[in-house]
Every structure is written in C-alpha cells, then in structure tokens.
Amino acid sequence: MKNPQRITLPCVLLFLLSGCCAPPPFPQRPDHDTFAQRVPIPELKDSLRVGVLCAGMPYYVVREIFASHTDDCHTDTARQVPGPGSRQALRESEGWKRDYADPNIQVFLDTYEVPEGRLAIWYRKPDFYVMDVARNDRICIHAGDSAYCADIAFLASRRALLLRQVIDLPGNHTGSLSAVIFHDDHAWRAQSWWTGITLQGGGERVTLTSIPHTLYPVELIELNGKRISSYRWSRQP
Amino acid sequence: MKIPDNFIKKNRRIEIISNDGNPLRIPGEWEFTLGDADMLVAIPDMHMYVYNSPLDNFKYGAKAMLHFLHHLESLKSDMEWDGKKLRIYQLGDMYEYRFPGPRGTGNATAAEIFMSHPDYSLIANLLRDMRAHHLYGNHDYENRHFPGFRMAAREGQVLLEHGFVPDRWQQFSDPGEMLWEAGQFFFLKLREVNEFYANLLIDLNAIPRDNTYSVGVDSGKRAKHGYPAHAGYEDPEGDYSRYLEHYTARLKQPHDSEPFRIAIIGHTHRPYMEKVNGGRQLFIDAGAWTGGRSDFAVLTREEAAICTYRRR
C-alpha cells in the first residue's frame, strides 16, 4: 500500500466507535445458590433458575445481571426518582454547581439497553406503609421449604405488623426471613415480596429489620415504555 | 438513671475516654432534665463519602459503626421493654457533600454516597429506622431542605448543635457567611481537577492506585482511640478555645424555658469534656467517627461520658 496512514486513521476511528457503541454486552447469570439462601421464596427461585427477572427480586440481582453494562455507553447509574413509574430525576440545585436530593425518598430507577430495546427497572426501600400493606392482607413467611401464613390484624408502625393468628415456625428461626404479602382488594398490587422479616412476640408480631439497598425489592419493570411482569435475560431455554 | 451496665461494660469494644475512663457524675443539685428521654447518645461527624474513593475516610470505621448501631438497636429495644427511652442524635456532617460526585462534575449527593456500598445504606437505614434525630452540618448543609434535618435541637436542658459557627475559618465553613459559596465552588473545582489528573496518571500506569491517600485528607485507615491532648482547647490562643468560649456564652444566655445545662457539639473531630461557668454547666465535644476516630457521647440524668468504639 502506498500510504498506509490513509487507512489507519479511519480504522482507528471505526475501532473507537465500535468499542464505544457496541451492542449491549450479554447479561451475567447470578449465583442461584446464594439467591436461594437469601430469598427462599419458590416462585422467585424458579424465575432466577430459568433466567427471568421479575418484581420482588432484590436489587443485587439486577446489578449482577447487568454488571457488564457499566461502560460509558451503557451506564447503570441508579437515578433517584419521586416514585415507581416516574422518570423525573429527583434533583435540585443550589449555589454554584451543587446538586442535592432528598435522602428520605428512596425510590430508584435503573435503565439498560438490551437487545429488545430499553429496559427500565424501579426499586425502593420498602416499609409496610409505602407498600400499602393493610388489615386483611395475608402474609406468608417462608422458612425451609414451607410457607407459614396468617392474616394481618393491623399495622402497629411502618415496620411492625400484628397478626390475627400466631405463626409457629418449626425449629429455631430467630434470624431474618423472607415473606410474601398477598394484598386484599388493592387497586393494582396483588402481592409484594419481603426480605429482612423477623417474627416476634411469640409469633404474633412481624417486624421489618433494616436492609441495605442491595436487598431492596424490584417493584416495576418496563420495556420500551410498556409495563411488563417479567424480563427474560437468559437466552438459554 | 446511670449509664446502663449492658451498654458499656457488657460490650468490650466500648471504652470511656473522657474523665480518666470513668463516667462524669452530674451533680444532683443541677436537677438536670433530659426531656422525655432517659438516655441520649450523640454520634458526631461521619463524613460518609463514595466508598471506593480515596477521599472517603469513613470506610475503615464503617464496620465498627454497623456493630455499634446493632448494639444500640438491641439496647433501645431492651429499654423500651423497661419503659425507658433511648434517643439517638447524629450531630451533622453525616454525609460529605463537599467533594465531587461520581458523575465527575458537581458534588456528591446522599443517594450516591449511601448506594456506593451496602454497609453505607445499611448504616443510613439503621439510623432512620431507629428514629435517630438528624442535625445538619456544614459538610451536608443541603440537608436543611428536608424534613428531619435540623440546625440545632433541645432535649430538656441539653443543647445539641453541629458546631460550625465558631470555626476559625468561618468565612468558608459557615454557610451564612459571604465567602461560603465562592469557597465551596473553588474547593469543589480544585478536587475535581485533582481527581481528574490523579485518575489520568493511574490509567496511564504512571502511578499506582492508593485508596488510602488523598491530598489533605486523612484516610482513617489507622484507628485513633485515645483522648487527644487538649492544647488547642485549653490554650486561649488555640483553634479550639473558640468553641469553648462560644458555647460557654451560649449556655449562659437567659432562656424562656429551662436554662441549658449541657451543650453537645461535633465539627472539630476533637473529643473534649469540660465543666464551664464555674462548674455549673457542661460542654461536650463528641469528637468524630471518621479519619480513624470512632467516638460518641452518652448522657443520662446522672452521668456523662465520651466513648470510643474499638474496631475489633
């Protein structure tokens, strides 16, 4: 070739462009055993096993699935938003180049470019008030391979529930448990998923312990602006 | 009520550092009140910042803080069963907003900081869930916009404040002063430029990454549990005597309701306890839980102490 530089520059530019805006990387597979230990809820375990992300899964699963999306083109930086479904960033400004956002509002939005389009995932710090838990809802606590259920009598506080029936767990379950709450006559939420649940007061009182953001449950998923119940990230059958 | 045995003696990681290792007895003639609380724990400056940054000098004390908060949680629950109330205060500068955020421009926000590590969000959530009362300091001054953050608080005859007002560098450290805005902008830009070039040199393999070093910031990797020498507080020309003077005067000011007996502040990162105004009132600087320190103050109607929490 007479002048190799004539082809070098376009190649370099092409290489840089392809590197920057390559198709989204393939999602990762979270460890199933770790998940089963942390969240022993059968429907969520089964979903994870077949490569389906759904509401109720803890946020760390999202981070692990899309861990490779964290380059300049496919940022996964969580955005603080006013509520689930909202895309408006919760951010005010003050003074010269200073931002701030209310630390009390803990609803977050992650967006990812996936082969099917743009995936949006909302998750939040849960408590019994913000998740609309009410009298006559039914809580099922998962321990081992079984679920132990009781009706909710009333909310003692945003982190404590009193039950109508005593839940008597076999063995010594003093640690943190997982639970599903089935909502009675709620406008749009049929059930919600919980981690960090403890049973107290001889099985009559349920309290919610503090959890880190990595265990916040996914609340809502949208693909290309349409609400979906689950997203299959795994291409394997 | 005295400081309960199961609070200090049954937790070997807690050590009283003030008053030669003993709780200071509050004179009975003070007839001292603590509002509706029976015991008060004041957690001073934490300066939590983005976990992976060398500018974050809280991370080495984060596990100890988690352990301490779990200890407080069980104590609070035990006291509730006995019909007693433990109130927890965070004295401000919980977050470090004065450094650049992970977006590369502008300052860090609370969510960016507590989501930088699961331990950080758990610490923030434990404090919230225990209904800790939050004050704001000059390093998280933006929190004043939100419910639950206050400039100062009163608990019975106790005044709690972050303590930035008497700072020697008042023009830059007091948000009410004229040079605050310009100073913050300048310092933020300086840090951004510093971060940019440091990262550039690291990316070019010119220098190795050192998460324990950043210009002008003590990483906090080395634990500091002692009670520091008080030349600064006791010397009238020293940096810290200004705080003592300021709060001694504040305690003396007449008040419509019960007069203040005790002032508790943070800000200086220098634990200190001293009876003032002829021994009729008490000044407590709770120290810091950052830069290697892990101090807190504890107060009942009968006793007061500044403690340190050992990392292990």
XYZ file of C-alpha atoms in Angstrom:
549
model
C 0.000 0.000 0.000
C 1.383 3.394 -0.983
C 0.187 5.336 2.021
C -0.826 3.196 4.976
C -1.723 6.282 7.054
C -4.718 6.943 4.763
C -6.364 3.783 6.013
C -5.015 3.837 9.575
C -6.995 6.865 10.772
C -10.434 5.683 9.554
C -9.707 2.237 11.022
C -8.802 3.726 14.377
C -11.950 5.874 14.327
C -14.062 2.862 13.346
C -12.468 0.805 16.095
C -13.086 3.506 18.694
C -16.690 3.952 17.582
C -17.377 0.230 17.582
C -15.801 -0.092 21.002
C -17.893 2.714 22.399
C -21.265 1.815 20.994
C -21.047 -1.922 20.551
C -24.221 -3.973 21.032
C -25.098 -4.357 24.690
C -22.957 -6.988 26.395
C -24.585 -10.269 27.278
C -26.111 -10.333 30.756
C -24.447 -12.278 33.556
C -26.029 -15.133 35.493
C -26.420 -14.503 39.247
C -25.463 -17.315 41.573
C -28.566 -19.400 42.209
C -27.397 -20.929 45.495
C -26.606 -17.560 47.069
C -30.001 -16.301 45.941
C -31.784 -19.362 47.368
C -30.135 -18.756 50.740
C -31.064 -15.089 50.826
C -34.552 -15.320 49.308
C -36.065 -18.788 49.817
C -39.318 -17.923 48.005
C -40.040 -20.726 45.481
C -41.500 -18.580 42.678
C -38.544 -16.182 42.768
C -36.017 -19.036 42.932
C -37.680 -20.709 39.932
C -37.685 -17.442 37.966
C -33.993 -16.947 38.593
C -33.230 -20.538 37.605
C -34.857 -20.062 34.176
C -33.252 -16.652 33.636
C -36.269 -14.426 34.248
C -36.096 -11.155 36.166
C -39.385 -10.282 37.910
C -40.834 -7.966 40.548
C -39.841 -8.923 44.076
C -36.265 -9.889 43.262
C -33.690 -7.991 45.303
C -31.780 -5.239 43.539
C -28.440 -7.019 43.754
C -29.770 -9.491 41.159
C -30.261 -6.604 38.705
C -26.728 -5.396 39.412
C -25.303 -8.853 38.798
C -27.306 -9.475 35.616
C -26.231 -6.167 34.094
C -22.784 -5.910 35.675
C -21.125 -5.782 32.267
C -23.290 -2.833 31.126
C -21.315 -0.340 33.143
C -19.292 1.367 30.437
C -19.761 4.855 29.035
C -22.443 3.819 26.576
C -24.489 1.605 28.854
C -24.487 3.304 32.199
C -26.423 1.678 35.009
C -26.123 4.513 37.485
C -29.250 4.423 39.598
C -31.344 7.537 39.388
C -33.309 8.749 42.396
C -36.926 9.410 41.290
C -40.087 10.546 43.107
C -41.965 7.243 42.751
C -42.234 3.937 40.846
C -43.013 4.595 37.177
C -41.557 8.099 37.284
C -38.571 9.016 35.133
C -38.097 12.501 36.525
C -34.792 12.764 38.348
C -35.158 13.820 41.946
C -32.532 16.502 41.976
C -32.448 20.152 42.980
C -29.616 22.592 42.592
C -28.155 25.200 44.870
C -25.356 27.722 44.722
C -22.660 27.300 42.132
C -22.754 23.820 40.590
C -24.141 21.988 43.602
C -26.929 19.382 43.469
C -28.860 17.704 46.217
C -31.751 15.271 46.540
C -33.945 14.257 49.439
C -32.287 11.299 51.190
C -35.657 10.362 52.723
C -37.158 9.440 49.344
C -35.664 6.121 48.379
C -37.131 5.136 45.022
C -34.591 4.388 42.299
C -34.639 3.807 38.557
C -32.078 1.834 36.567
C -32.192 1.834 32.775
C -30.373 -0.586 30.489
C -30.041 -1.048 26.750
C -30.983 -4.663 25.999
C -31.380 -6.418 22.615
C -35.180 -5.859 22.753
C -34.863 -2.142 23.473
C -34.710 -0.037 26.625
C -35.379 -1.715 29.943
C -36.387 0.356 32.987
C -36.379 -1.115 36.492
C -37.717 0.627 39.611
C -36.905 -0.474 43.141
C -37.356 1.161 46.529
C -36.715 0.987 50.243
C -39.757 -0.938 51.415
C -41.841 -0.486 54.521
C -45.395 -1.517 55.330
C -46.823 1.984 54.765
C -45.259 2.760 51.394
C -46.129 -0.723 50.106
C -49.811 -0.251 51.119
C -49.959 -3.200 53.488
C -53.338 -3.172 55.269
C -55.684 -5.088 57.553
C -56.965 -8.318 55.945
C -53.880 -8.731 53.769
C -52.286 -12.144 54.221
C -48.629 -12.708 54.999
C -46.824 -15.971 54.206
C -43.402 -16.391 55.785
C -41.016 -18.780 54.063
C -38.805 -20.985 56.214
C -37.098 -24.026 54.824
C -39.290 -25.482 52.096
C -42.578 -24.384 53.638
C -44.676 -21.255 53.910
C -46.488 -20.277 57.127
C -49.385 -17.872 56.680
C -51.563 -15.595 58.806
C -53.946 -12.675 58.306
C -52.825 -9.188 59.227
C -54.828 -7.626 62.076
C -53.316 -4.134 61.866
C -50.176 -2.095 61.270
C -48.504 -1.171 64.526
C -45.993 1.046 62.721
C -44.311 1.314 59.337
C -42.040 -1.532 60.398
C -44.339 -3.680 62.547
C -47.480 -5.731 61.891
C -49.769 -7.554 64.298
C -51.268 -10.843 63.109
C -54.674 -12.401 63.708
C -53.206 -15.883 64.044
C -49.948 -16.963 65.646
C -47.277 -18.185 63.232
C -45.436 -21.067 64.834
C -42.254 -21.745 62.905
C -40.626 -25.142 63.422
C -37.057 -25.119 64.750
C -35.207 -22.042 65.868
C -35.854 -19.280 63.340
C -34.643 -16.147 65.103
C -32.887 -14.577 62.135
C -34.084 -12.667 59.130
C -36.780 -14.328 56.995
C -38.423 -13.788 53.624
C -42.143 -13.342 53.125
C -44.847 -12.672 50.561
C -47.805 -10.447 51.376
C -50.991 -11.050 49.372
C -52.873 -7.777 49.189
C -56.622 -7.811 49.723
C -58.577 -5.707 47.242
C -55.654 -3.473 46.262
C -56.079 -1.379 43.121
C -53.026 -2.684 41.310
C -50.725 -4.658 43.584
C -51.670 -8.331 44.068
C -48.645 -9.267 46.130
C -45.363 -7.904 47.456
C -42.130 -9.655 48.406
C -40.123 -9.011 51.552
C -36.729 -9.799 52.995
C -35.466 -8.838 56.465
C -38.632 -10.050 58.209
C -38.449 -11.197 61.836
C -41.129 -12.898 63.878
C -41.533 -11.668 67.451
C -43.987 -11.683 70.344
C -44.422 -15.464 70.258
C -45.252 -15.400 66.555
C -47.912 -12.679 66.765
C -45.823 -9.740 65.609
C -43.902 -9.275 62.361
C -41.179 -6.653 62.194
C -39.107 -5.408 59.329
C -35.390 -5.067 60.019
C -33.098 -2.571 58.299
C -31.724 -3.819 54.996
C -29.103 -2.376 52.627
C -30.124 -1.042 49.212
C -28.855 -4.228 47.547
C -31.834 -6.058 49.065
C -34.488 -3.508 48.065
C -37.127 -5.364 46.009
C -37.720 -4.617 42.340
C -41.164 -3.070 42.131
C -41.818 -2.302 38.488
C -40.299 -3.263 35.118
C -40.894 -1.558 31.762
C -39.573 -2.449 28.328
C -39.707 0.336 25.738
C -42.172 2.235 27.928
C -44.592 -0.685 28.382
C -45.076 -2.323 31.752
C -44.071 -5.978 31.781
C -44.420 -8.562 34.519
C -41.010 -10.106 33.896
C -37.983 -9.906 31.634
C -36.161 -12.951 30.318
C -32.486 -12.118 30.260
C -31.228 -15.611 29.603
C -31.217 -16.815 26.005
C -30.899 -20.407 27.159
C -34.121 -22.481 27.246
C -30.606 6.818 85.624
C -26.934 5.926 85.277
C -25.340 4.680 82.066
C -26.602 1.081 81.996
C -24.152 -1.750 82.561
C -25.291 -3.616 79.468
C -24.409 -0.576 77.387
C -20.723 -0.240 78.208
C -19.452 -2.982 80.473
C -21.013 -5.845 78.520
C -19.636 -4.541 75.238
C -15.864 -4.776 75.350
C -15.491 -2.641 72.252
C -16.774 0.429 74.089
C -14.262 2.330 76.163
C -14.816 5.586 78.040
C -12.060 8.013 77.074
C -13.135 11.132 78.974
C -12.667 11.800 82.701
C -9.849 9.240 83.048
C -12.032 6.399 81.815
C -14.938 6.976 84.223
C -18.386 8.445 83.642
C -18.606 12.053 84.832
C -21.139 12.312 87.654
C -23.666 15.074 87.086
C -24.177 16.978 90.356
C -27.542 16.238 91.977
C -28.131 19.933 92.692
C -28.372 20.603 88.954
C -31.756 18.810 88.970
C -30.932 18.111 85.415
C -33.635 17.073 82.904
C -33.314 15.281 79.585
C -36.778 15.931 78.129
C -38.738 12.712 77.741
C -35.568 10.701 77.065
C -33.788 8.612 79.690
C -30.566 8.291 77.792
C -29.086 10.210 74.913
C -26.414 9.010 72.502
C -24.787 11.598 70.222
C -22.948 10.371 67.133
C -20.640 13.070 65.758
C -19.265 13.780 62.261
C -19.094 10.749 59.957
C -18.297 12.360 56.580
C -19.556 9.336 54.639
C -18.454 9.715 51.045
C -18.358 7.466 47.949
C -16.899 4.208 49.302
C -14.296 3.488 46.640
C -12.814 6.968 46.653
C -9.554 7.683 48.473
C -11.335 10.830 49.682
C -13.671 8.677 51.785
C -12.262 8.494 55.298
C -15.262 6.782 56.893
C -14.932 3.341 55.319
C -12.355 1.966 57.759
C -14.699 2.706 60.648
C -17.875 1.575 58.842
C -17.942 -1.992 60.179
C -17.458 -0.698 63.723
C -20.321 1.737 63.171
C -22.579 -1.095 61.972
C -21.675 -3.147 65.029
C -22.337 -0.161 67.275
C -25.730 0.569 65.673
C -26.839 -3.054 66.083
C -25.776 -2.767 69.736
C -27.822 0.429 70.106
C -30.796 -1.219 68.398
C -30.910 -4.047 70.919
C -30.320 -1.627 73.819
C -33.128 0.621 72.584
C -35.461 -2.350 72.387
C -34.448 -3.538 75.914
C -35.013 -0.046 77.299
C -38.430 0.156 75.623
C -39.438 -3.039 77.396
C -38.420 -1.369 80.678
C -40.467 1.729 79.807
C -37.366 3.845 79.158
C -36.426 5.886 76.127
C -33.091 5.972 74.319
C -32.759 8.868 71.911
C -30.053 8.931 69.290
C -28.706 12.077 67.655
C -26.481 12.355 64.637
C -24.798 15.721 65.097
C -24.389 16.624 61.400
C -21.766 16.024 58.701
C -23.126 12.517 58.303
C -22.554 12.862 54.555
C -19.657 14.549 52.785
C -21.172 16.727 50.048
C -18.155 18.984 49.610
C -16.302 16.528 47.345
C -17.102 15.758 43.680
C -19.792 13.194 42.941
C -19.297 10.014 40.903
C -20.774 11.782 37.850
C -17.485 13.638 37.518
C -18.916 17.110 37.908
C -20.745 18.738 40.798
C -20.919 17.454 44.343
C -21.890 14.009 45.638
C -25.474 13.515 46.829
C -26.733 11.392 49.737
C -28.105 8.632 47.482
C -24.846 8.391 45.534
C -22.983 8.068 48.803
C -25.152 5.519 50.595
C -25.574 3.425 47.456
C -21.814 3.241 46.975
C -21.658 0.317 49.424
C -24.262 -1.952 51.097
C -22.789 -1.137 54.532
C -23.360 2.567 53.955
C -27.011 2.148 53.007
C -27.495 -0.173 55.979
C -25.975 2.431 58.319
C -28.238 5.158 56.903
C -31.259 2.838 57.167
C -30.454 1.689 60.702
C -30.236 5.316 61.852
C -33.525 6.160 60.119
C -35.260 3.029 61.373
C -34.164 3.699 64.959
C -35.699 7.154 64.570
C -32.363 8.879 65.105
C -32.661 12.660 65.119
C -30.566 14.317 62.451
C -28.861 17.694 62.600
C -27.079 19.130 59.593
C -23.505 20.340 59.496
C -21.544 22.463 57.055
C -20.482 19.410 55.009
C -24.082 18.240 54.483
C -25.686 21.661 54.701
C -28.008 20.911 51.759
C -29.919 18.508 54.032
C -31.543 21.517 55.666
C -34.124 21.435 52.850
C -35.552 18.121 54.004
C -37.858 17.093 56.824
C -35.993 15.511 59.692
C -32.830 17.627 59.486
C -32.367 20.498 61.925
C -29.761 23.146 62.689
C -29.969 22.599 66.452
C -32.032 20.669 68.968
C -33.017 20.878 72.607
C -33.574 17.847 74.792
C -34.653 19.061 78.209
C -31.679 21.128 79.358
C -29.333 19.894 76.645
C -28.412 21.948 73.596
C -27.268 19.935 70.586
C -25.684 21.589 67.567
C -23.225 20.655 64.870
C -20.911 23.488 65.913
C -19.656 25.126 62.720
C -20.493 28.678 63.812
C -17.358 29.465 65.877
C -14.973 27.928 63.314
C -11.720 29.857 62.779
C -12.324 29.600 59.028
C -15.824 30.922 59.491
C -15.950 32.698 56.128
C -15.583 29.344 54.351
C -17.088 26.939 56.865
C -20.222 28.806 57.916
C -22.847 28.714 55.145
C -24.225 32.011 56.393
C -21.034 33.886 55.583
C -20.246 35.842 52.419
C -17.370 33.731 51.098
C -19.080 30.359 51.661
C -20.436 29.980 48.122
C -17.252 31.084 46.376
C -15.135 28.986 48.734
C -17.211 25.845 48.133
C -17.051 26.318 44.379
C -13.306 26.794 44.497
C -12.690 23.740 46.709
C -15.002 21.550 44.632
C -13.249 22.544 41.387
C -9.859 22.010 42.994
C -10.886 18.474 43.982
C -12.329 17.795 40.521
C -9.083 18.858 38.848
C -7.085 16.809 41.351
C -9.285 13.729 40.791
C -9.060 14.115 37.005
C -5.266 14.208 36.913
C -4.867 11.521 39.568
C -7.160 9.170 37.612
C -5.379 10.042 34.370
C -1.995 9.147 35.846
C -3.419 5.923 37.297
C -4.972 4.984 33.927
C -1.622 5.619 32.227
C 0.060 3.402 34.830
C 2.254 6.351 35.816
C 1.305 5.972 39.486
C -0.316 3.067 41.361
C -3.804 3.478 42.812
C -3.611 4.167 46.532
C -7.018 4.160 48.195
C -5.503 5.321 51.444
C -4.098 8.603 50.169
C -5.614 11.832 49.009
C -4.193 15.329 49.316
C -5.217 16.908 52.593
C -7.494 14.060 53.728
C -6.550 11.513 56.375
C -7.707 8.125 55.091
C -8.684 6.913 58.541
C -7.059 3.540 57.978
C -5.163 3.830 61.257
C -7.505 3.703 64.234
C -7.290 6.560 66.755
C -8.935 5.625 70.015
C -7.225 7.875 72.543
C -8.316 11.085 74.203
C -6.266 13.748 72.411
C -4.107 16.287 74.180
C -6.062 19.458 74.688
C -3.567 22.183 73.986
C -5.955 23.503 71.369
C -8.912 23.632 73.746
C -7.167 24.885 76.836
C -4.880 27.412 75.171
C -6.820 30.693 74.819
C -4.985 31.309 71.538
C -5.628 27.771 70.273
C -8.015 26.783 67.479
C -10.489 25.040 69.747
C -10.806 27.549 72.582
C -13.148 29.489 70.270
C -15.714 26.660 70.536
C -15.438 26.558 74.301
C -15.877 30.339 74.533
C -18.793 30.383 72.111
C -20.772 27.607 73.792
C -19.903 28.780 77.289
C -21.531 32.064 76.327
C -24.497 30.261 74.716
C -25.080 28.236 77.875
C -25.086 31.412 79.958
C -27.721 33.162 77.842
C -31.065 33.526 79.642
C -33.823 31.369 78.191
C -37.607 31.456 78.397
C -37.845 27.805 79.356
C -35.494 25.703 81.471
C -31.904 27.000 81.307
C -29.412 24.887 79.390
C -27.062 22.794 81.495
C -25.146 20.947 78.788
C -24.033 21.733 75.216
C -23.049 18.879 72.896
C -21.343 19.609 69.589
C -19.275 17.858 66.927
C -17.467 19.532 63.988
C -13.946 19.752 65.437
C -13.206 15.974 65.404
C -11.620 16.505 68.797
C -13.402 14.897 71.763
C -13.447 17.086 74.827
C -15.491 17.471 78.021
C -15.218 20.354 80.464
C -17.360 21.911 83.181
C -17.809 25.616 82.433
C -19.309 28.732 84.007
C -17.952 27.960 87.457
C -18.780 24.262 87.223
C -22.498 24.928 86.805
C -22.670 23.788 83.169
C -21.013 21.232 80.927
C -19.518 21.450 77.439
C -19.109 18.232 75.458
C -17.403 17.902 72.087
C -18.395 14.409 70.962
C -15.358 14.007 68.661
C -15.776 12.237 65.319
C -16.478 8.902 63.679
C -14.168 9.476 60.739
C -10.474 9.873 59.923
C -9.614 6.952 62.225
C -11.696 8.119 65.178
C -14.851 6.332 66.353
C -16.180 8.488 69.182
C -19.638 9.131 70.546
C -21.098 10.821 73.606
C -23.568 9.278 76.021
C -25.643 11.136 78.561
C -28.172 10.232 81.240
C -29.631 12.381 84.033
C -26.819 11.236 86.321
C -23.789 10.608 84.132
C -21.989 11.772 81.012
C -19.158 10.171 79.040
C -17.309 10.365 75.758
C -16.573 6.886 74.481
C -14.670 5.278 71.667
C -15.759 2.127 69.830
C -12.923 -0.243 69.034
C -12.823 -1.641 65.504
C -12.451 -5.187 66.813
